[in-house]
CSV table of C-alpha atoms in Angstrom, one decimal:
chain,number,residue,atom,x,y,z
A,376,MET,CA,36.6,-42.2,-5.8
A,377,THR,CA,38.4,-44.0,-3.0
A,378,ALA,CA,41.1,-41.3,-2.8
A,379,SER,CA,38.4,-38.6,-2.8
A,380,LEU,CA,36.3,-40.3,-0.1
A,381,ARG,CA,39.0,-41.9,2.1
A,382,LEU,CA,42.3,-40.0,1.5
A,383,THR,CA,41.7,-36.3,1.0
A,384,ALA,CA,40.0,-35.3,4.3
A,385,PRO,CA,42.6,-37.1,6.5
A,386,LEU,CA,45.4,-35.5,4.5
A,387,ILE,CA,43.9,-32.0,4.8
A,388,ARG,CA,43.6,-32.5,8.6
A,389,ARG,CA,47.1,-33.8,8.9
A,390,TRP,CA,49.0,-31.6,6.4
A,391,GLY,CA,46.7,-28.7,5.7
A,392,LEU,CA,45.2,-27.6,2.4
A,393,PRO,CA,48.3,-26.3,0.6
A,394,MET,CA,50.4,-29.4,1.2
A,395,THR,CA,47.5,-31.7,0.3
A,396,LEU,CA,47.0,-29.8,-3.0
A,397,LEU,CA,50.7,-30.0,-3.6
A,398,ALA,CA,50.8,-33.8,-2.9
A,399,GLY,CA,47.7,-34.4,-5.1
A,400,MET,CA,49.1,-32.4,-8.0
A,401,VAL,CA,52.5,-34.0,-7.8
A,402,THR,CA,50.9,-37.4,-7.6
A,403,ASN,CA,48.7,-36.5,-10.5
A,404,GLY,CA,51.7,-35.4,-12.6
A,405,ILE,CA,53.7,-38.6,-11.7
A,406,GLY,CA,50.7,-40.6,-12.8
A,407,LEU,CA,50.6,-38.9,-16.1
A,408,ILE,CA,54.3,-39.5,-16.6
A,409,LEU,CA,54.0,-43.2,-15.6
A,410,LEU,CA,51.1,-43.5,-18.1
A,411,ALA,CA,53.3,-42.0,-20.8
A,412,ALA,CA,56.1,-44.4,-19.9
A,413,GLY,CA,53.7,-47.4,-20.1
A,414,MET,CA,52.5,-46.5,-23.6
A,415,SER,CA,54.0,-48.2,-26.6
A,416,VAL,CA,52.8,-49.3,-30.1
A,417,HIS,CA,52.6,-53.0,-29.2
A,418,GLY,CA,52.1,-52.5,-25.4
A,419,SER,CA,49.4,-54.1,-23.3
A,420,PHE,CA,46.7,-52.6,-21.1
A,421,TRP,CA,48.7,-53.8,-18.1
A,422,ALA,CA,51.6,-51.6,-19.0
A,423,VAL,CA,49.5,-48.4,-18.4
A,424,VAL,CA,47.6,-49.6,-15.3
A,425,PRO,CA,50.2,-48.3,-12.8
A,426,GLY,CA,50.0,-44.8,-14.4
A,427,LEU,CA,46.2,-44.9,-14.4
A,428,VAL,CA,46.1,-45.9,-10.7
A,429,VAL,CA,48.6,-43.2,-9.6
A,430,TRP,CA,46.9,-40.6,-11.8
A,431,GLY,CA,43.5,-41.6,-10.3
A,432,ILE,CA,44.8,-41.2,-6.7
A,433,GLY,CA,46.3,-37.8,-7.6
A,434,ALA,CA,43.1,-36.6,-9.2
A,435,GLY,CA,41.0,-38.0,-6.4
A,436,THR,CA,43.1,-36.1,-3.9
A,437,THR,CA,43.5,-32.9,-5.9
A,438,PHE,CA,39.9,-32.1,-6.9
A,439,PRO,CA,38.2,-32.2,-3.5
A,440,ALA,CA,41.1,-30.2,-2.0
A,441,MET,CA,40.8,-27.7,-4.9
A,442,PHE,CA,37.1,-27.1,-4.1
A,443,ALA,CA,37.9,-26.8,-0.4
A,444,ALA,CA,40.6,-24.2,-1.2
A,445,ALA,CA,38.1,-22.3,-3.4
A,446,ALA,CA,35.6,-22.1,-0.6
A,447,SER,CA,38.0,-21.3,2.2
A,448,GLY,CA,38.0,-17.7,3.4
A,449,VAL,CA,34.7,-17.0,1.6
A,450,SER,CA,31.7,-15.8,3.6
A,451,ALA,CA,28.8,-18.2,3.9
A,452,ALA,CA,26.7,-16.0,1.6
A,453,GLU,CA,29.3,-16.3,-1.2
A,454,GLN,CA,29.9,-20.1,-1.0
A,455,GLY,CA,27.8,-20.8,-4.1
A,456,VAL,CA,29.6,-18.2,-6.1
A,457,ALA,CA,33.0,-19.5,-5.0
A,458,SER,CA,32.0,-23.1,-5.9
A,459,ALA,CA,30.6,-22.0,-9.3
A,460,LEU,CA,33.7,-20.0,-10.1
A,461,ALA,CA,35.9,-23.0,-9.2
A,462,ALA,CA,33.9,-25.3,-11.3
A,463,THR,CA,33.8,-22.9,-14.2
A,464,SER,CA,37.6,-22.3,-14.0
A,465,GLN,CA,38.1,-26.1,-13.9
A,466,GLN,CA,36.0,-26.6,-17.0
A,467,ILE,CA,37.5,-23.7,-19.0
A,468,GLY,CA,41.1,-24.6,-17.9
A,469,GLY,CA,40.4,-28.3,-18.8
A,470,ALA,CA,39.2,-27.3,-22.3
A,471,VAL,CA,42.1,-24.9,-23.0
A,472,GLY,CA,44.6,-27.4,-21.6
A,473,LEU,CA,43.2,-30.2,-23.6
A,474,ALA,CA,43.3,-28.1,-26.8
A,475,GLY,CA,47.0,-27.4,-26.1
A,476,LEU,CA,47.8,-31.0,-25.4
A,477,VAL,CA,46.0,-32.1,-28.6
A,478,ALA,CA,48.2,-29.6,-30.5
A,479,VAL,CA,51.3,-31.1,-28.9
A,480,ALA,CA,50.1,-34.6,-29.7
A,481,ASN,CA,49.3,-33.7,-33.3
A,482,PHE,CA,52.8,-32.2,-33.7
A,483,ALA,CA,54.2,-35.7,-33.9
A,484,LEU,CA,51.8,-36.7,-36.7
A,485,THR,CA,53.8,-34.4,-39.1
A,486,ALA,CA,57.1,-36.0,-38.2
A,487,GLY,CA,57.1,-38.5,-41.1
A,488,LYS,CA,56.6,-41.6,-38.9
A,489,PRO,CA,54.1,-44.4,-39.6
A,490,ALA,CA,50.6,-43.4,-38.4
A,491,THR,CA,50.4,-45.7,-35.4
A,492,SER,CA,53.9,-44.8,-34.2
A,493,ALA,CA,53.3,-41.1,-34.7
A,494,LEU,CA,50.0,-41.3,-32.8
A,495,VAL,CA,51.6,-43.1,-29.8
A,496,ALA,CA,54.6,-40.7,-29.9
A,497,GLY,CA,52.2,-37.7,-29.9
A,498,GLN,CA,50.2,-39.1,-27.0
A,499,HIS,CA,53.4,-39.9,-25.2
A,500,LEU,CA,54.7,-36.3,-25.7
A,501,ALA,CA,51.3,-34.8,-24.6
A,502,LEU,CA,51.2,-36.9,-21.4
A,503,LEU,CA,54.8,-36.0,-20.5
A,504,THR,CA,53.9,-32.3,-21.1
A,505,ALA,CA,50.8,-32.6,-19.0
A,506,GLY,CA,52.7,-34.4,-16.2
A,507,VAL,CA,55.5,-32.0,-16.0
A,508,ALA,CA,53.1,-29.0,-16.2
A,509,THR,CA,51.0,-30.4,-13.4
A,510,VAL,CA,54.0,-30.9,-11.1
A,511,LEU,CA,55.3,-27.4,-11.9
A,512,ALA,CA,51.8,-25.9,-11.3
A,513,GLY,CA,51.6,-27.6,-7.9
A,514,LEU,CA,55.0,-26.2,-6.9
A,515,LEU,CA,54.1,-22.8,-8.2
A,516,ALA,CA,50.9,-22.7,-6.3
A,517,LEU,CA,52.8,-23.7,-3.1
A,518,VAL,CA,55.3,-20.9,-3.6
A,519,MET,CA,52.6,-18.3,-4.4
A,520,LYS,CA,50.3,-19.2,-1.5
A,521,GLY,CA,49.4,-16.3,0.8
A,522,ARG,CA,51.1,-13.6,-1.2
A,523,THR,CA,48.2,-11.3,-1.5
A,524,PRO,CA,44.7,-11.4,0.1
A,525,THR,CA,42.0,-12.1,-2.4
A,526,PRO,CA,39.0,-9.6,-2.7
A,527,SER,CA,36.7,-12.2,-1.1
A,528,ARG,CA,39.0,-12.5,1.9
A,529,ARG,CA,39.1,-8.7,2.3
A,530,LEU,CA,35.4,-8.5,2.0
A,531,HIS,CA,35.0,-11.4,4.5
A,532,GLN,CA,37.4,-9.6,6.9
A,533,GLN,CA,35.4,-6.4,6.6
A,534,ASN,CA,32.1,-8.2,7.2
A,535,VAL,CA,33.5,-10.1,10.2
A,536,THR,CA,34.7,-6.9,11.9
A,537,SER,CA,31.4,-5.1,11.3
A,538,THR,CA,28.0,-5.6,13.0
A,539,PRO,CA,25.0,-6.6,10.9
A,540,GLU,CA,23.7,-3.1,11.2
A,541,THR,CA,26.9,-1.5,9.9
A,542,ALA,CA,27.8,-4.1,7.3
A,543,LYS,CA,27.6,-2.9,3.7
A,544,PRO,CA,26.4,-5.3,1.1
A,545,ALA,CA,28.7,-6.1,-1.8
A,546,PRO,CA,27.9,-4.1,-4.9
A,547,HIS,CA,26.7,-7.4,-6.6
A,548,ALA,CA,24.7,-8.6,-3.6
A,549,ASP,CA,21.3,-7.7,-4.9
A,550,TRP,CA,21.0,-8.7,-8.6
A,551,THR,CA,17.2,-8.7,-8.5
A,552,SER,CA,17.0,-4.9,-8.0
A,553,ARG,CA,18.8,-4.1,-11.2
A,554,SER,CA,16.6,-3.3,-14.1
A,555,GLU,CA,17.6,-4.4,-17.6
A,556,SER,CA,17.8,-1.7,-20.2
């Protein structure tokens, strides 16, 4: 919460949205890797605290920046749709990602190790996989930024250049006028 409330907005003002997202995702990934490094069968809670703190700072920076990015370039009338799409994408991506990481973690359970060692090894592998994937996704997002305008940006640009009298509503703008068959 501290990173979300105190860190994200100043970083966006100073570095811009793409670099803040990159920094947040890389920090997120490093936190996951540190968390994996601190895990052991006979380890203590204090061994994983550094990873939890770094991961929390990364997530606290990434998520507000992600929602700001989702809402940027979207007309005021479509802000709710953009926010809902970002939240839905986050939830679906989280569920699919978690399912994949559980499969990675369970892979170690069939390796013939004692149950506790296999469980920790599986969690270790899943956290490393998540950390590396998060860092790579941040780098990929930075490389791909600005390649093609999104449909909402094109629609926004069309609406900005037209007057209210000549602006055409989006095909989905009036859901209430559709009749169900």
